[in-house]
mmCIF file of C-alpha atoms and ligand atoms in Angstrom:
data_model
loop_
_atom_site.group_PDB
_atom_site.id
_atom_site.type_symbol
_atom_site.label_atom_id
_atom_site.label_comp_id
_atom_site.label_asym_id
_atom_site.label_seq_id
_atom_site.Cartn_x
_atom_site.Cartn_y
_atom_site.Cartn_z
ATOM 1 C CA MET A 21 -26.976 -18.125 -43.143
ATOM 2 C CA GLU A 22 -30.178 -16.295 -42.837
ATOM 3 C CA LEU A 23 -30.491 -14.113 -39.914
ATOM 4 C CA ASN A 24 -33.423 -13.264 -37.964
ATOM 5 C CA GLU A 25 -33.803 -9.650 -36.175
ATOM 6 C CA ALA A 26 -32.250 -10.614 -32.845
ATOM 7 C CA GLN A 27 -29.163 -12.311 -34.641
ATOM 8 C CA LEU A 28 -28.961 -9.448 -36.926
ATOM 9 C CA ALA A 29 -28.943 -7.028 -34.020
ATOM 10 C CA THR A 30 -26.163 -9.208 -32.008
ATOM 11 C CA ARG A 31 -23.879 -9.203 -35.314
ATOM 12 C CA GLU A 32 -24.427 -5.374 -35.645
ATOM 13 C CA THR A 33 -23.435 -4.908 -31.857
ATOM 14 C CA TRP A 34 -20.416 -7.147 -31.957
ATOM 15 C CA SER A 35 -18.951 -5.732 -35.280
ATOM 16 C CA THR A 36 -19.107 -2.345 -33.702
ATOM 17 C CA GLY A 37 -16.018 -0.662 -32.494
ATOM 18 C CA ASP A 38 -12.978 -2.763 -32.190
ATOM 19 C CA TYR A 39 -13.434 -5.675 -30.416
ATOM 20 C CA ASP A 40 -9.969 -7.392 -31.223
ATOM 21 C CA ALA A 41 -8.239 -4.607 -29.479
ATOM 22 C CA LEU A 42 -10.328 -5.082 -26.418
ATOM 23 C CA ALA A 43 -9.622 -8.758 -26.550
ATOM 24 C CA GLU A 44 -5.961 -8.106 -25.860
ATOM 25 C CA TYR A 45 -7.164 -7.368 -22.189
ATOM 26 C CA ILE A 46 -8.369 -10.821 -21.590
ATOM 27 C CA TRP A 47 -6.378 -12.717 -24.013
ATOM 28 C CA SER A 48 -4.986 -14.758 -21.313
ATOM 29 C CA VAL A 49 -8.319 -16.451 -20.480
ATOM 30 C CA GLY A 50 -8.385 -18.586 -23.654
ATOM 31 C CA ALA A 51 -5.104 -20.121 -23.025
ATOM 32 C CA ASP A 52 -5.685 -20.708 -19.289
ATOM 33 C CA LEU A 53 -8.837 -22.368 -20.132
ATOM 34 C CA VAL A 54 -7.361 -24.664 -22.725
ATOM 35 C CA GLN A 55 -4.838 -25.839 -19.983
ATOM 36 C CA ARG A 56 -7.530 -26.529 -17.328
ATOM 37 C CA VAL A 57 -9.761 -28.348 -19.746
ATOM 38 C CA GLY A 58 -6.481 -30.224 -20.869
ATOM 39 C CA ILE A 59 -6.787 -30.167 -24.568
ATOM 40 C CA GLY A 60 -4.194 -31.961 -26.764
ATOM 41 C CA PRO A 61 -3.385 -33.517 -29.965
ATOM 42 C CA GLY A 62 -6.349 -35.611 -31.416
ATOM 43 C CA ASP A 63 -8.861 -33.389 -29.666
ATOM 44 C CA ALA A 64 -11.648 -32.364 -31.898
ATOM 45 C CA VAL A 65 -12.702 -28.935 -30.362
ATOM 46 C CA LEU A 66 -15.407 -26.365 -30.800
ATOM 47 C CA ASP A 67 -15.026 -22.889 -29.554
ATOM 48 C CA VAL A 68 -18.566 -21.174 -29.392
ATOM 49 C CA ALA A 69 -18.973 -17.581 -29.787
ATOM 50 C CA CYS A 70 -15.077 -17.613 -30.419
ATOM 51 C CA GLY A 71 -14.674 -13.892 -31.455
ATOM 52 C CA THR A 72 -11.084 -13.506 -32.701
ATOM 53 C CA GLY A 73 -9.876 -16.607 -31.256
ATOM 54 C CA ASN A 74 -9.088 -16.090 -27.474
ATOM 55 C CA ALA A 75 -9.653 -19.754 -26.870
ATOM 56 C CA THR A 76 -9.657 -21.038 -30.505
ATOM 57 C CA ILE A 77 -5.981 -20.099 -31.110
ATOM 58 C CA PRO A 78 -4.429 -21.595 -28.064
ATOM 59 C CA ALA A 79 -6.510 -24.882 -28.428
ATOM 60 C CA ALA A 80 -5.066 -25.479 -31.637
ATOM 61 C CA GLN A 81 -1.572 -24.461 -30.557
ATOM 62 C CA ALA A 82 -2.164 -27.325 -28.285
ATOM 63 C CA GLY A 83 -2.315 -29.732 -31.052
ATOM 64 C CA ALA A 84 -6.254 -30.029 -31.403
ATOM 65 C CA THR A 85 -8.483 -29.550 -34.488
ATOM 66 C CA VAL A 86 -10.263 -26.583 -33.601
ATOM 67 C CA VAL A 87 -13.495 -25.125 -35.099
ATOM 68 C CA GLY A 88 -14.263 -21.200 -34.022
ATOM 69 C CA LEU A 89 -18.056 -20.763 -34.234
ATOM 70 C CA ASP A 90 -19.378 -17.197 -34.074
ATOM 71 C CA LEU A 91 -22.404 -15.163 -35.124
ATOM 72 C CA THR A 92 -20.395 -12.341 -36.065
ATOM 73 C CA PRO A 93 -18.008 -13.376 -39.151
ATOM 74 C CA ALA A 94 -16.523 -9.792 -39.262
ATOM 75 C CA LEU A 95 -14.394 -10.787 -36.344
ATOM 76 C CA PHE A 96 -12.814 -13.911 -38.238
ATOM 77 C CA GLU A 97 -10.463 -11.260 -40.245
ATOM 78 C CA ALA A 98 -8.819 -10.701 -36.913
ATOM 79 C CA GLY A 99 -8.900 -14.457 -35.913
ATOM 80 C CA ARG A 100 -7.247 -15.246 -39.207
ATOM 81 C CA ARG A 101 -4.605 -12.889 -38.846
ATOM 82 C CA ARG A 102 -3.915 -13.868 -35.198
ATOM 83 C CA ALA A 103 -3.871 -17.475 -36.281
ATOM 84 C CA ALA A 104 -1.594 -16.943 -39.030
ATOM 85 C CA GLU A 105 0.924 -15.236 -36.612
ATOM 86 C CA ALA A 106 0.525 -18.364 -34.414
ATOM 87 C CA GLY A 107 1.054 -20.741 -37.092
ATOM 88 C CA VAL A 108 -2.067 -22.518 -36.731
ATOM 89 C CA VAL A 109 -5.137 -23.421 -38.948
ATOM 90 C CA ILE A 110 -8.639 -22.780 -37.483
ATOM 91 C CA GLU A 111 -12.073 -23.453 -39.301
ATOM 92 C CA TRP A 112 -14.017 -20.516 -38.659
ATOM 93 C CA VAL A 113 -17.804 -20.999 -38.987
ATOM 94 C CA GLU A 114 -20.587 -18.486 -39.000
ATOM 95 C CA GLY A 115 -23.103 -19.921 -36.661
ATOM 96 C CA ASP A 116 -25.278 -19.466 -33.511
ATOM 97 C CA ALA A 117 -24.551 -20.928 -30.174
ATOM 98 C CA GLN A 118 -28.353 -21.743 -29.931
ATOM 99 C CA ASP A 119 -28.194 -23.764 -32.949
ATOM 100 C CA LEU A 120 -24.853 -25.454 -33.528
ATOM 101 C CA PRO A 121 -24.780 -26.813 -37.262
ATOM 102 C CA TYR A 122 -23.264 -30.222 -36.153
ATOM 103 C CA ASP A 123 -24.427 -33.666 -35.258
ATOM 104 C CA GLU A 124 -24.742 -35.102 -31.714
ATOM 105 C CA GLY A 125 -21.504 -36.315 -30.514
ATOM 106 C CA THR A 126 -19.025 -34.418 -32.614
ATOM 107 C CA PHE A 127 -16.414 -32.822 -30.360
ATOM 108 C CA ASP A 128 -14.222 -34.201 -27.839
ATOM 109 C CA VAL A 129 -14.102 -30.480 -26.292
ATOM 110 C CA VAL A 130 -16.438 -27.526 -26.155
ATOM 111 C CA LEU A 131 -15.151 -24.278 -24.916
ATOM 112 C CA SER A 132 -16.485 -20.650 -24.547
ATOM 113 C CA THR A 133 -14.748 -17.760 -23.270
ATOM 114 C CA PHE A 134 -17.339 -15.194 -22.551
ATOM 115 C CA GLY A 135 -19.106 -16.163 -25.314
ATOM 116 C CA CYS A 136 -22.059 -18.533 -24.966
ATOM 117 C CA MET A 137 -23.120 -16.272 -22.213
ATOM 118 C CA PHE A 138 -24.423 -13.715 -24.659
ATOM 119 C CA ALA A 139 -26.863 -16.152 -26.463
ATOM 120 C CA PRO A 140 -30.382 -14.954 -25.387
ATOM 121 C CA ASP A 141 -31.686 -18.300 -24.667
ATOM 122 C CA HIS A 142 -29.396 -19.714 -22.113
ATOM 123 C CA GLN A 143 -31.270 -23.019 -21.985
ATOM 124 C CA GLN A 144 -31.055 -23.731 -25.469
ATOM 125 C CA ALA A 145 -27.039 -22.848 -25.603
ATOM 126 C CA ALA A 146 -26.412 -25.166 -22.873
ATOM 127 C CA ASN A 147 -28.636 -28.100 -24.382
ATOM 128 C CA GLU A 148 -26.576 -27.462 -27.745
ATOM 129 C CA ILE A 149 -23.228 -27.655 -25.567
ATOM 130 C CA ALA A 150 -24.093 -30.773 -24.234
ATOM 131 C CA ARG A 151 -25.685 -32.286 -27.547
ATOM 132 C CA VAL A 152 -22.451 -32.014 -29.689
ATOM 133 C CA LEU A 153 -20.231 -33.388 -27.058
ATOM 134 C CA LYS A 154 -18.985 -36.914 -27.570
ATOM 135 C CA LEU A 155 -19.338 -39.512 -24.491
ATOM 136 C CA GLY A 156 -16.660 -38.725 -22.318
ATOM 137 C CA GLY A 157 -16.030 -35.248 -23.952
ATOM 138 C CA ARG A 158 -15.221 -32.086 -21.670
ATOM 139 C CA PHE A 159 -16.328 -28.716 -21.796
ATOM 140 C CA GLY A 160 -14.879 -25.393 -20.238
ATOM 141 C CA VAL A 161 -16.976 -21.955 -20.068
ATOM 142 C CA ALA A 162 -15.681 -18.957 -18.462
ATOM 143 C CA ALA A 163 -18.303 -16.108 -17.962
ATOM 144 C CA TRP A 164 -18.398 -12.868 -16.005
ATOM 145 C CA LYS A 165 -19.857 -12.865 -12.465
ATOM 146 C CA PRO A 166 -22.476 -10.464 -12.042
ATOM 147 C CA GLU A 167 -20.979 -9.113 -8.959
ATOM 148 C CA GLY A 168 -17.721 -8.559 -10.493
ATOM 149 C CA THR A 169 -16.372 -5.406 -12.200
ATOM 150 C CA VAL A 170 -17.183 -6.193 -15.638
ATOM 151 C CA GLY A 171 -20.686 -7.844 -14.469
ATOM 152 C CA GLN A 172 -21.364 -4.547 -12.653
ATOM 153 C CA SER A 173 -20.554 -2.385 -15.525
ATOM 154 C CA PHE A 174 -23.250 -4.265 -17.672
ATOM 155 C CA ALA A 175 -25.723 -4.164 -14.710
ATOM 156 C CA ARG A 176 -25.323 -0.183 -14.467
ATOM 157 C CA MET A 177 -25.150 0.301 -18.189
ATOM 158 C CA SER A 178 -28.006 -1.653 -19.217
ATOM 159 C CA PRO A 179 -31.043 0.901 -18.005
ATOM 160 C CA PHE A 180 -29.691 3.260 -20.474
ATOM 161 C CA GLY A 181 -30.322 1.036 -23.436
ATOM 162 C CA PRO A 182 -33.624 -0.178 -24.765
ATOM 163 C CA PRO A 183 -35.895 -2.281 -22.767
ATOM 164 C CA PRO A 184 -35.012 -6.023 -23.025
ATOM 165 C CA PRO A 185 -36.875 -8.525 -24.734
ATOM 166 C CA PRO A 186 -39.539 -10.473 -22.847
ATOM 167 C CA GLY A 187 -38.054 -13.300 -20.966
ATOM 168 C CA PHE A 188 -34.574 -11.753 -21.080
ATOM 169 C CA GLN A 189 -31.828 -13.295 -18.924
ATOM 170 C CA PRO A 190 -28.897 -11.165 -18.240
ATOM 171 C CA PRO A 191 -25.762 -13.047 -19.888
ATOM 172 C CA THR A 192 -23.841 -12.644 -16.309
ATOM 173 C CA LEU A 193 -26.017 -15.541 -14.892
ATOM 174 C CA TRP A 194 -23.593 -17.490 -16.494
ATOM 175 C CA GLY A 195 -21.256 -16.437 -13.887
ATOM 176 C CA THR A 196 -23.178 -18.087 -11.118
ATOM 177 C CA ARG A 197 -23.102 -21.592 -10.103
ATOM 178 C CA GLU A 198 -26.877 -21.865 -9.512
ATOM 179 C CA HIS A 199 -27.745 -20.893 -12.848
ATOM 180 C CA ILE A 200 -25.390 -22.895 -14.335
ATOM 181 C CA LYS A 201 -26.755 -26.226 -12.328
ATOM 182 C CA THR A 202 -30.169 -25.539 -13.384
ATOM 183 C CA LEU A 203 -29.271 -25.317 -16.998
ATOM 184 C CA PHE A 204 -27.064 -28.395 -17.268
ATOM 185 C CA THR A 205 -29.474 -30.536 -14.672
ATOM 186 C CA ALA A 206 -31.244 -32.455 -17.713
ATOM 187 C CA THR A 207 -28.299 -32.817 -19.631
ATOM 188 C CA GLY A 208 -26.555 -35.241 -17.364
ATOM 189 C CA LEU A 209 -23.204 -33.500 -17.533
ATOM 190 C CA ASN A 210 -20.820 -33.571 -14.492
ATOM 191 C CA LEU A 211 -19.957 -30.326 -13.505
ATOM 192 C CA ALA A 212 -17.474 -28.519 -11.446
ATOM 193 C CA TRP A 213 -16.256 -24.677 -10.927
ATOM 194 C CA GLU A 214 -13.123 -22.665 -10.220
ATOM 195 C CA ASP A 215 -13.262 -18.599 -9.454
ATOM 196 C CA ALA A 216 -10.835 -16.623 -11.463
ATOM 197 C CA ALA A 217 -10.091 -12.981 -12.246
ATOM 198 C CA VAL A 218 -8.442 -10.969 -14.957
ATOM 199 C CA ASP A 219 -6.012 -8.092 -13.954
ATOM 200 C CA PHE A 220 -7.299 -4.793 -15.950
ATOM 201 C CA ARG A 221 -4.609 -2.127 -15.799
ATOM 202 C CA PHE A 222 -5.082 1.494 -17.495
ATOM 203 C CA GLU A 223 -3.171 5.010 -17.267
ATOM 204 C CA SER A 224 -6.077 6.524 -15.674
ATOM 205 C CA LEU A 225 -9.907 6.592 -15.575
ATOM 206 C CA ASP A 226 -10.386 8.521 -18.763
ATOM 207 C CA ALA A 227 -8.535 5.888 -20.533
ATOM 208 C CA VAL A 228 -10.883 3.044 -19.393
ATOM 209 C CA LEU A 229 -13.758 5.128 -20.654
ATOM 210 C CA ASP A 230 -11.986 5.859 -23.995
ATOM 211 C CA GLU A 231 -11.322 2.298 -24.572
ATOM 212 C CA TYR A 232 -14.880 1.103 -23.706
ATOM 213 C CA SER A 233 -16.937 3.787 -25.335
ATOM 214 C CA THR A 234 -14.824 3.735 -28.834
ATOM 215 C CA LYS A 235 -14.051 0.066 -28.913
ATOM 216 C CA PHE A 236 -16.452 -1.997 -27.148
ATOM 217 C CA GLY A 237 -19.601 -2.613 -29.185
ATOM 218 C CA PRO A 238 -22.186 -3.373 -26.508
ATOM 219 C CA MET A 239 -21.152 -0.250 -24.576
ATOM 220 C CA ILE A 240 -20.912 2.017 -27.751
ATOM 221 C CA LYS A 241 -24.559 1.327 -28.304
ATOM 222 C CA LEU A 242 -25.664 1.669 -24.646
ATOM 223 C CA LEU A 243 -23.848 4.822 -24.693
ATOM 224 C CA ALA A 244 -25.462 5.909 -28.083
ATOM 225 C CA ALA A 245 -28.876 4.986 -26.767
ATOM 226 C CA ALA A 246 -28.339 6.951 -23.672
ATOM 227 C CA GLU A 247 -27.282 9.837 -25.931
ATOM 228 C CA SER A 248 -30.438 9.867 -28.060
ATOM 229 C CA SER A 249 -32.563 9.778 -25.009
ATOM 230 C CA GLY A 250 -30.655 12.787 -23.225
ATOM 231 C CA ARG A 251 -29.018 10.712 -20.578
ATOM 232 C CA GLY A 252 -25.533 10.321 -22.065
ATOM 233 C CA PRO A 253 -23.560 12.386 -19.406
ATOM 234 C CA ALA A 254 -25.471 10.177 -16.684
ATOM 235 C CA ALA A 255 -24.309 7.061 -18.730
ATOM 236 C CA ARG A 256 -20.799 8.190 -18.665
ATOM 237 C CA ALA A 257 -20.870 9.014 -15.112
ATOM 238 C CA ALA A 258 -22.387 5.501 -14.183
ATOM 239 C CA LEU A 259 -19.725 3.747 -16.324
ATOM 240 C CA ARG A 260 -17.078 6.026 -14.753
ATOM 241 C CA GLN A 261 -18.295 5.489 -11.195
ATOM 242 C CA THR A 262 -18.086 1.590 -11.767
ATOM 243 C CA PHE A 263 -14.680 1.628 -12.665
ATOM 244 C CA ALA A 264 -13.645 3.975 -9.791
ATOM 245 C CA GLU A 265 -15.476 1.989 -7.091
ATOM 246 C CA SER A 266 -13.333 -1.385 -8.155
ATOM 247 C CA ASN A 267 -10.012 0.906 -8.660
ATOM 248 C CA GLN A 268 -7.458 -0.840 -6.415
ATOM 249 C CA ALA A 269 -4.634 1.188 -7.495
ATOM 250 C CA THR A 270 -3.273 4.466 -5.448
ATOM 251 C CA ASP A 271 -1.190 6.289 -7.860
ATOM 252 C CA GLY A 272 -3.577 7.328 -10.308
ATOM 253 C CA THR A 273 -3.621 4.692 -12.629
ATOM 254 C CA VAL A 274 -6.612 2.196 -12.711
ATOM 255 C CA ALA A 275 -6.319 -1.418 -11.947
ATOM 256 C CA TYR A 276 -9.436 -3.488 -11.244
ATOM 257 C CA PRO A 277 -9.913 -7.519 -11.210
ATOM 258 C CA GLY A 278 -12.460 -8.991 -13.841
ATOM 259 C CA GLU A 279 -13.818 -11.835 -11.791
ATOM 260 C CA TYR A 280 -15.283 -14.582 -13.725
ATOM 261 C CA LEU A 281 -16.487 -18.008 -13.060
ATOM 262 C CA ILE A 282 -14.932 -21.034 -14.707
ATOM 263 C CA THR A 283 -17.652 -24.018 -15.294
ATOM 264 C CA LEU A 284 -15.645 -27.298 -16.075
ATOM 265 C CA GLY A 285 -17.612 -30.481 -17.240
ATOM 266 C CA ASP A 286 -17.665 -33.501 -18.718
ATOM 267 C CA LYS A 287 -20.089 -35.739 -20.534
ATOM 268 C CA PRO A 288 -20.307 -39.402 -19.052
ATOM 269 C CA ALA A 289 -18.833 -41.989 -21.009
ATOM 270 C CA THR A 290 -21.685 -44.267 -20.279
HETATM 271 C C1 SAM B 317 -17.294 -11.043 -25.493
HETATM 272 S S1 SAM B 317 -17.147 -11.456 -26.946
HETATM 273 C C2 SAM B 317 -16.049 -13.035 -26.476
HETATM 274 C C3 SAM B 317 -15.456 -13.434 -27.879
HETATM 275 C C4 SAM B 317 -14.104 -14.417 -27.520
HETATM 276 N N1 SAM B 317 -14.762 -15.628 -27.034
HETATM 277 C C5 SAM B 317 -13.367 -13.776 -26.585
HETATM 278 O O1 SAM B 317 -13.046 -14.567 -25.337
HETATM 279 O O2 SAM B 317 -12.570 -12.910 -26.909
HETATM 280 C C6 SAM B 317 -18.663 -12.141 -27.364
HETATM 281 C C7 SAM B 317 -18.762 -13.017 -28.388
HETATM 282 O O3 SAM B 317 -19.983 -13.709 -28.560
HETATM 283 C C8 SAM B 317 -20.449 -13.795 -29.937
HETATM 284 N N2 SAM B 317 -22.045 -14.001 -29.875
HETATM 285 C C9 SAM B 317 -22.887 -13.171 -29.290
HETATM 286 N N3 SAM B 317 -24.194 -14.081 -29.234
HETATM 287 C C10 SAM B 317 -23.773 -14.938 -30.258
HETATM 288 C C11 SAM B 317 -24.742 -16.332 -30.386
HETATM 289 N N4 SAM B 317 -25.814 -16.140 -30.079
HETATM 290 N N5 SAM B 317 -24.132 -17.183 -31.069
HETATM 291 C C12 SAM B 317 -22.735 -17.057 -31.321
HETATM 292 N N6 SAM B 317 -22.042 -16.157 -31.073
HETATM 293 C C13 SAM B 317 -22.485 -15.106 -30.312
HETATM 294 C C14 SAM B 317 -20.253 -12.420 -30.460
HETATM 295 O O4 SAM B 317 -20.204 -12.247 -31.700
HETATM 296 C C15 SAM B 317 -18.934 -11.935 -29.811
HETATM 297 O O5 SAM B 317 -17.814 -12.692 -30.896
#
């Protein structure tokens, strides 16, 4: 696959740090989504922007035939290890959510946990989900809410990075019902929503900062950009502040909710 500049930058970002280690914190989301969508034997499933297999692996465990697609194939190594441990077979495919390498109507189910939200062209990513679904097919997408703790960490840290490209839409718009409605209006898909949250727990605020600044590619990049413009301390303070404000623990540890929106949908059979 030949990559353009934006795709190369995306791959470089998500290859940085140790995404798989961080994925542990949100690992329950994939299995939960698989259950909500109701995946079972006989389903052909595509997990878009699958990372190391958060939704991919539980979908296969449920008996489906599963493809995990991502722009960052470096993540497949951990995915393959996890799949082997789980005793399932996954087809790992390098690809872009905005240009899925499949014919119309290929899949019974399309999933994405905190994945397609990162494709720059939201409309194109939504159109592609709708296109590759069979008539009667279902989809489930989990996306961080803009007002939630994770969403706020992105909002507060983005100004420390380079200016976004023209037409940029924040990924967390996928965490709002209004935006999803707009994206899928022309596709004819039926939509429904559920609110959900992941419980994040850390030993201390220092531990949170340490995890994000050493393992999470996008945050590593933002902190490096801040550092190079002399704003490193301010960026770290902003990140710390975000988690301090959301912290619900009172014993010196850190516990905060990662609020996200689940969009469930189906493509009418006729
Ligand atoms: C937050 S991770 C989520 C990974 C996984 N779904 C999970 O729940 O752990 C975001 C993923 O989106 C992928 N990604 C970003 N832009 C993409 C695009 N345009 N097409 C396909 N994958 C993309 C990244 O490589 C990364 O694996």
